[in-house]
Amino acid sequence: MANSDPGSIQVIDRLTALLEAIARHRDPVSLKVLAADTGLHPSTAFRILAAATENGLVAREGTGYRLGIRLLQLGSRVASHQDLRRAARPLMEALRDGIGETVNLTVRQGDEVVYLDRALPERMMRVEQRIGSRAPLHVTAVGKLMLGEAGEAACRDYARRTGLPGYTRYSFTDEEELVQHVSGCLRSGFAYDDEEAETGVGCIGVLVHDDAGNIVAGLSISAPIERRREEWVERLKDAGRELELRLG
Amino acid sequence: MANSDPGSIQVIDRLTALLEAIARHRDPVSLKVLAADTGLHPSTAFRILAAATENGLVAREGTGYRLGIRLLQLGSRVASHQDLRRAARPLMEALRDGIGETVNLTVRQGDEVVYLDRALPERMMRVEQRIGSRAPLHVTAVGKLMLGEAGEAACRDYARRTGLPGYTRYSFTDEEELVQHVSGCLRSGFAYDDEEAETGVGCIGVLVHDDAGNIVAGLSISAPIERRREEWVERLKDAGRELELRLG
DNA sequence: GCGTAATATTCCGCAATACGCAATCGATTT
DNA sequence: AAATCGATTGCGTATTGCGGAATATTACGC
């Protein structure tokens, strides 16, 4: 039998699955668990992990495995949007210091937003998105704006394609309502996320454009819903505008 | 012929080499260049890159390749020293804001220090180490302290093992001098790096210990040598002590 | 401290996998 | 329009990685 999918190498798929599996766990993971999680034969998992360890992608801690420091290096070198992150960072930190809540930088990738960077406040209860993690467009403030700018047709397309899965009881799951809501957000130049992705979490988002008017990124504030304040909208918009200037 | 090295999987070695090669370049890299850099047959490189792209480890930009966003995610999940980074981050930012220079968090790995995190000041000229990058112990402030704490014998061992390669004309390349210098640093509880790693760059470093007295990390300030100030030593020591408290 | 169970690691023969050649496709240049 | 250069794909083959079983190591119960 030939390759099931040309453009796919078994070992690389398996390696990725293993890395993912390790990443899902907080503490070092045993071979057995990893083999079970990925459905690989322990012996196979072992050999792949050993090779990955050789290459620093994985490290051993006692008898278990954790992600290797080389991934830190590679992660920090992901050049994609590097300029963007660099330009945004000080603005994000300033905004975070001003309001005392988490500030996120996101970009669109397919039907999701990806968290590129964030600035975390120094307080016990805060909202924290992991860098590199994803969320569907229709349950995030920035994502809804992106849907809005893409136009009604594209938004409806998205709705049908994804089926608008609900995450909380506040998520939009109806195409008509979403389209309606999204165009409203677009007009006001910002969007709220009212516990649509996770109960108790509220966001405010704005878009960042380049000179040509294309969407470059989204900037958002995430906070426990009861701490969120109206006034932040203007500050967030200012930060967005400032970022556009710095990129232009 | 059997595997040259059991515990090594060809594809994974090659994948890692390709990722490294991509990371070395700033802009998207063409297949040809990657194949040349890694010595792989273009067709082989292509297939591996295609598989890596499927898995999000690599992304395409036009006709070239760049590191994929999944590496961001994996990099951010490197659990190793996560608590440390988390605890150190606010202290580092405060210190950076106080003195206006780069603050680094490092750990030892073998004969090198690895940069775990850093806080960058908002100014045009600044020293910037990439997260995940490495430097030999004997040309960094923190590294010299680590050598000191390891004891004279271990330090001499290190000297012979590595041959003390020089990076600038100020690097220590003589075992005797290094041992001497290092024990001096240890006594004073901090170390300078006077353009020993890179001409024009000066550092100050301190060590961070856990309750049991083991070295957990190093904290350092990097600045253009002519901007470096004596006063920073105490502030850095304070930050180190504060971090020890927070970890304890 | 010993026996036992549970994992981790190594060995090995087999065949599926990934390799490299060569041919095709596509873009860019002259 | 031809030619050149790089990216991509198909294909037969040898190598590589596979998984079962054997062995080592660790953890645990008694």
mmCIF file with all atom_site columns, N, CA, C and O (backbone and C1' of nucleotides) in Angstrom, chain B residues 10 14 41 43-44 47, chain C residues 11 18-22:
data_model
loop_
_atom_site.group_PDB
_atom_site.id
_atom_site.type_symbol
_atom_site.label_atom_id
_atom_site.label_alt_id
_atom_site.label_comp_id
_atom_site.label_asym_id
_atom_site.label_entity_id
_atom_site.label_seq_id
_atom_site.pdbx_PDB_ins_code
_atom_site.Cartn_x
_atom_site.Cartn_y
_atom_site.Cartn_z
_atom_site.occupancy
_atom_site.B_iso_or_equiv
_atom_site.pdbx_formal_charge
_atom_site.auth_seq_id
_atom_site.auth_comp_id
_atom_site.auth_asym_id
_atom_site.auth_atom_id
_atom_site.pdbx_PDB_model_num
ATOM 1  N N     . GLN B 1 10 ? 16.104 8.885  11.303  1.00 0.00 ? 10 GLN B N     1
ATOM 2  C CA    . GLN B 1 10 ? 16.591 9.748  10.236  1.00 0.00 ? 10 GLN B CA    1
ATOM 3  C C     . GLN B 1 10 ? 15.693 10.958 9.994   1.00 0.00 ? 10 GLN B C     1
ATOM 4  O O     . GLN B 1 10 ? 16.145 12.099 10.007  1.00 0.00 ? 10 GLN B O     1
ATOM 5  N N     . ARG B 1 14 ? 16.512 14.950 10.337  1.00 0.00 ? 14 ARG B N     1
ATOM 6  C CA    . ARG B 1 14 ? 16.438 15.830 9.176   1.00 0.00 ? 14 ARG B CA    1
ATOM 7  C C     . ARG B 1 14 ? 15.429 16.935 9.386   1.00 0.00 ? 14 ARG B C     1
ATOM 8  O O     . ARG B 1 14 ? 15.662 18.084 9.003   1.00 0.00 ? 14 ARG B O     1
ATOM 9  N N     . HIS B 1 41 ? 18.649 16.061 -0.325  1.00 0.00 ? 41 HIS B N     1
ATOM 10 C CA    . HIS B 1 41 ? 18.145 16.108 -1.691  1.00 0.00 ? 41 HIS B CA    1
ATOM 11 C C     . HIS B 1 41 ? 16.898 16.992 -1.690  1.00 0.00 ? 41 HIS B C     1
ATOM 12 O O     . HIS B 1 41 ? 16.051 16.854 -0.800  1.00 0.00 ? 41 HIS B O     1
ATOM 13 N N     . SER B 1 43 ? 14.222 16.992 -3.232  1.00 0.00 ? 43 SER B N     1
ATOM 14 C CA    . SER B 1 43 ? 12.966 16.255 -3.193  1.00 0.00 ? 43 SER B CA    1
ATOM 15 C C     . SER B 1 43 ? 12.669 15.739 -1.782  1.00 0.00 ? 43 SER B C     1
ATOM 16 O O     . SER B 1 43 ? 11.541 15.789 -1.311  1.00 0.00 ? 43 SER B O     1
ATOM 17 N N     . THR B 1 44 ? 13.710 15.271 -1.116  1.00 0.00 ? 44 THR B N     1
ATOM 18 C CA    . THR B 1 44 ? 13.551 14.812 0.264   1.00 0.00 ? 44 THR B CA    1
ATOM 19 C C     . THR B 1 44 ? 13.156 15.967 1.174   1.00 0.00 ? 44 THR B C     1
ATOM 20 O O     . THR B 1 44 ? 12.200 15.864 1.957   1.00 0.00 ? 44 THR B O     1
ATOM 21 N N     . ARG B 1 47 ? 9.546  16.889 0.681   1.00 0.00 ? 47 ARG B N     1
ATOM 22 C CA    . ARG B 1 47 ? 8.549  16.028 1.301   1.00 0.00 ? 47 ARG B CA    1
ATOM 23 C C     . ARG B 1 47 ? 8.497  16.197 2.815   1.00 0.00 ? 47 ARG B C     1
ATOM 24 O O     . ARG B 1 47 ? 7.425  16.231 3.414   1.00 0.00 ? 47 ARG B O     1
ATOM 25 P P     . DC  C 2 11 ? 20.598 -3.932 22.191  1.00 0.00 ? 11 DC  C P     1
ATOM 26 O "O5'" . DC  C 2 11 ? 19.926 -5.173 21.454  1.00 0.00 ? 11 DC  C "O5'" 1
ATOM 27 C "C5'" . DC  C 2 11 ? 18.981 -5.965 22.168  1.00 0.00 ? 11 DC  C "C5'" 1
ATOM 28 C "C4'" . DC  C 2 11 ? 18.493 -7.132 21.330  1.00 0.00 ? 11 DC  C "C4'" 1
ATOM 29 C "C3'" . DC  C 2 11 ? 19.069 -7.249 19.924  1.00 0.00 ? 11 DC  C "C3'" 1
ATOM 30 O "O3'" . DC  C 2 11 ? 19.134 -8.629 19.594  1.00 0.00 ? 11 DC  C "O3'" 1
ATOM 31 C "C1'" . DC  C 2 11 ? 16.748 -6.813 19.791  1.00 0.00 ? 11 DC  C "C1'" 1
ATOM 32 P P     . DA  C 2 18 ? 7.256  7.401  6.587   1.00 0.00 ? 18 DA  C P     1
ATOM 33 O "O5'" . DA  C 2 18 ? 8.526  7.912  5.769   1.00 0.00 ? 18 DA  C "O5'" 1
ATOM 34 C "C5'" . DA  C 2 18 ? 9.809  7.602  6.280   1.00 0.00 ? 18 DA  C "C5'" 1
ATOM 35 C "C4'" . DA  C 2 18 ? 10.827 7.595  5.167   1.00 0.00 ? 18 DA  C "C4'" 1
ATOM 36 C "C3'" . DA  C 2 18 ? 11.018 8.933  4.465   1.00 0.00 ? 18 DA  C "C3'" 1
ATOM 37 O "O3'" . DA  C 2 18 ? 12.404 9.131  4.364   1.00 0.00 ? 18 DA  C "O3'" 1
ATOM 38 C "C1'" . DA  C 2 18 ? 10.656 7.255  2.878   1.00 0.00 ? 18 DA  C "C1'" 1
ATOM 39 P P     . DC  C 2 19 ? 13.046 10.393 3.881   1.00 0.00 ? 19 DC  C P     1
ATOM 40 O "O5'" . DC  C 2 19 ? 13.878 9.835  2.643   1.00 0.00 ? 19 DC  C "O5'" 1
ATOM 41 C "C5'" . DC  C 2 19 ? 14.771 8.765  2.889   1.00 0.00 ? 19 DC  C "C5'" 1
ATOM 42 C "C4'" . DC  C 2 19 ? 15.362 8.311  1.581   1.00 0.00 ? 19 DC  C "C4'" 1
ATOM 43 C "C3'" . DC  C 2 19 ? 15.764 9.468  0.682   1.00 0.00 ? 19 DC  C "C3'" 1
ATOM 44 O "O3'" . DC  C 2 19 ? 17.175 9.456  0.510   1.00 0.00 ? 19 DC  C "O3'" 1
ATOM 45 C "C1'" . DC  C 2 19 ? 14.427 7.866  -0.503  1.00 0.00 ? 19 DC  C "C1'" 1
ATOM 46 P P     . DG  C 2 20 ? 17.901 10.731 0.051   1.00 0.00 ? 20 DG  C P     1
ATOM 47 O "O5'" . DG  C 2 20 ? 18.050 10.508 -1.536  1.00 0.00 ? 20 DG  C "O5'" 1
ATOM 48 C "C5'" . DG  C 2 20 ? 18.653 9.305  -1.987  1.00 0.00 ? 20 DG  C "C5'" 1
ATOM 49 C "C4'" . DG  C 2 20 ? 18.392 9.134  -3.471  1.00 0.00 ? 20 DG  C "C4'" 1
ATOM 50 C "C3'" . DG  C 2 20 ? 18.705 10.372 -4.314  1.00 0.00 ? 20 DG  C "C3'" 1
ATOM 51 O "O3'" . DG  C 2 20 ? 19.253 9.925  -5.539  1.00 0.00 ? 20 DG  C "O3'" 1
ATOM 52 C "C1'" . DG  C 2 20 ? 16.484 9.751  -4.655  1.00 0.00 ? 20 DG  C "C1'" 1
ATOM 53 P P     . DC  C 2 21 ? 20.262 10.720 -6.356  1.00 0.00 ? 21 DC  C P     1
ATOM 54 O "O5'" . DC  C 2 21 ? 19.834 10.406 -7.879  1.00 0.00 ? 21 DC  C "O5'" 1
ATOM 55 C "C5'" . DC  C 2 21 ? 19.630 9.044  -8.279  1.00 0.00 ? 21 DC  C "C5'" 1
ATOM 56 C "C4'" . DC  C 2 21 ? 18.469 8.965  -9.236  1.00 0.00 ? 21 DC  C "C4'" 1
ATOM 57 C "C3'" . DC  C 2 21 ? 18.529 9.963  -10.408 1.00 0.00 ? 21 DC  C "C3'" 1
ATOM 58 O "O3'" . DC  C 2 21 ? 18.701 9.246  -11.614 1.00 0.00 ? 21 DC  C "O3'" 1
ATOM 59 C "C1'" . DC  C 2 21 ? 16.332 9.805  -9.469  1.00 0.00 ? 21 DC  C "C1'" 1
ATOM 60 P P     . DA  C 2 22 ? 19.040 10.041 -12.943 1.00 0.00 ? 22 DA  C P     1
ATOM 61 O "O5'" . DA  C 2 22 ? 17.602 10.191 -13.614 1.00 0.00 ? 22 DA  C "O5'" 1
ATOM 62 C "C5'" . DA  C 2 22 ? 16.631 9.153  -13.456 1.00 0.00 ? 22 DA  C "C5'" 1
ATOM 63 C "C4'" . DA  C 2 22 ? 15.284 9.655  -13.923 1.00 0.00 ? 22 DA  C "C4'" 1
ATOM 64 C "C3'" . DA  C 2 22 ? 15.362 10.700 -15.040 1.00 0.00 ? 22 DA  C "C3'" 1
ATOM 65 O "O3'" . DA  C 2 22 ? 14.244 10.535 -15.896 1.00 0.00 ? 22 DA  C "O3'" 1
ATOM 66 C "C1'" . DA  C 2 22 ? 14.222 11.615 -13.246 1.00 0.00 ? 22 DA  C "C1'" 1
#
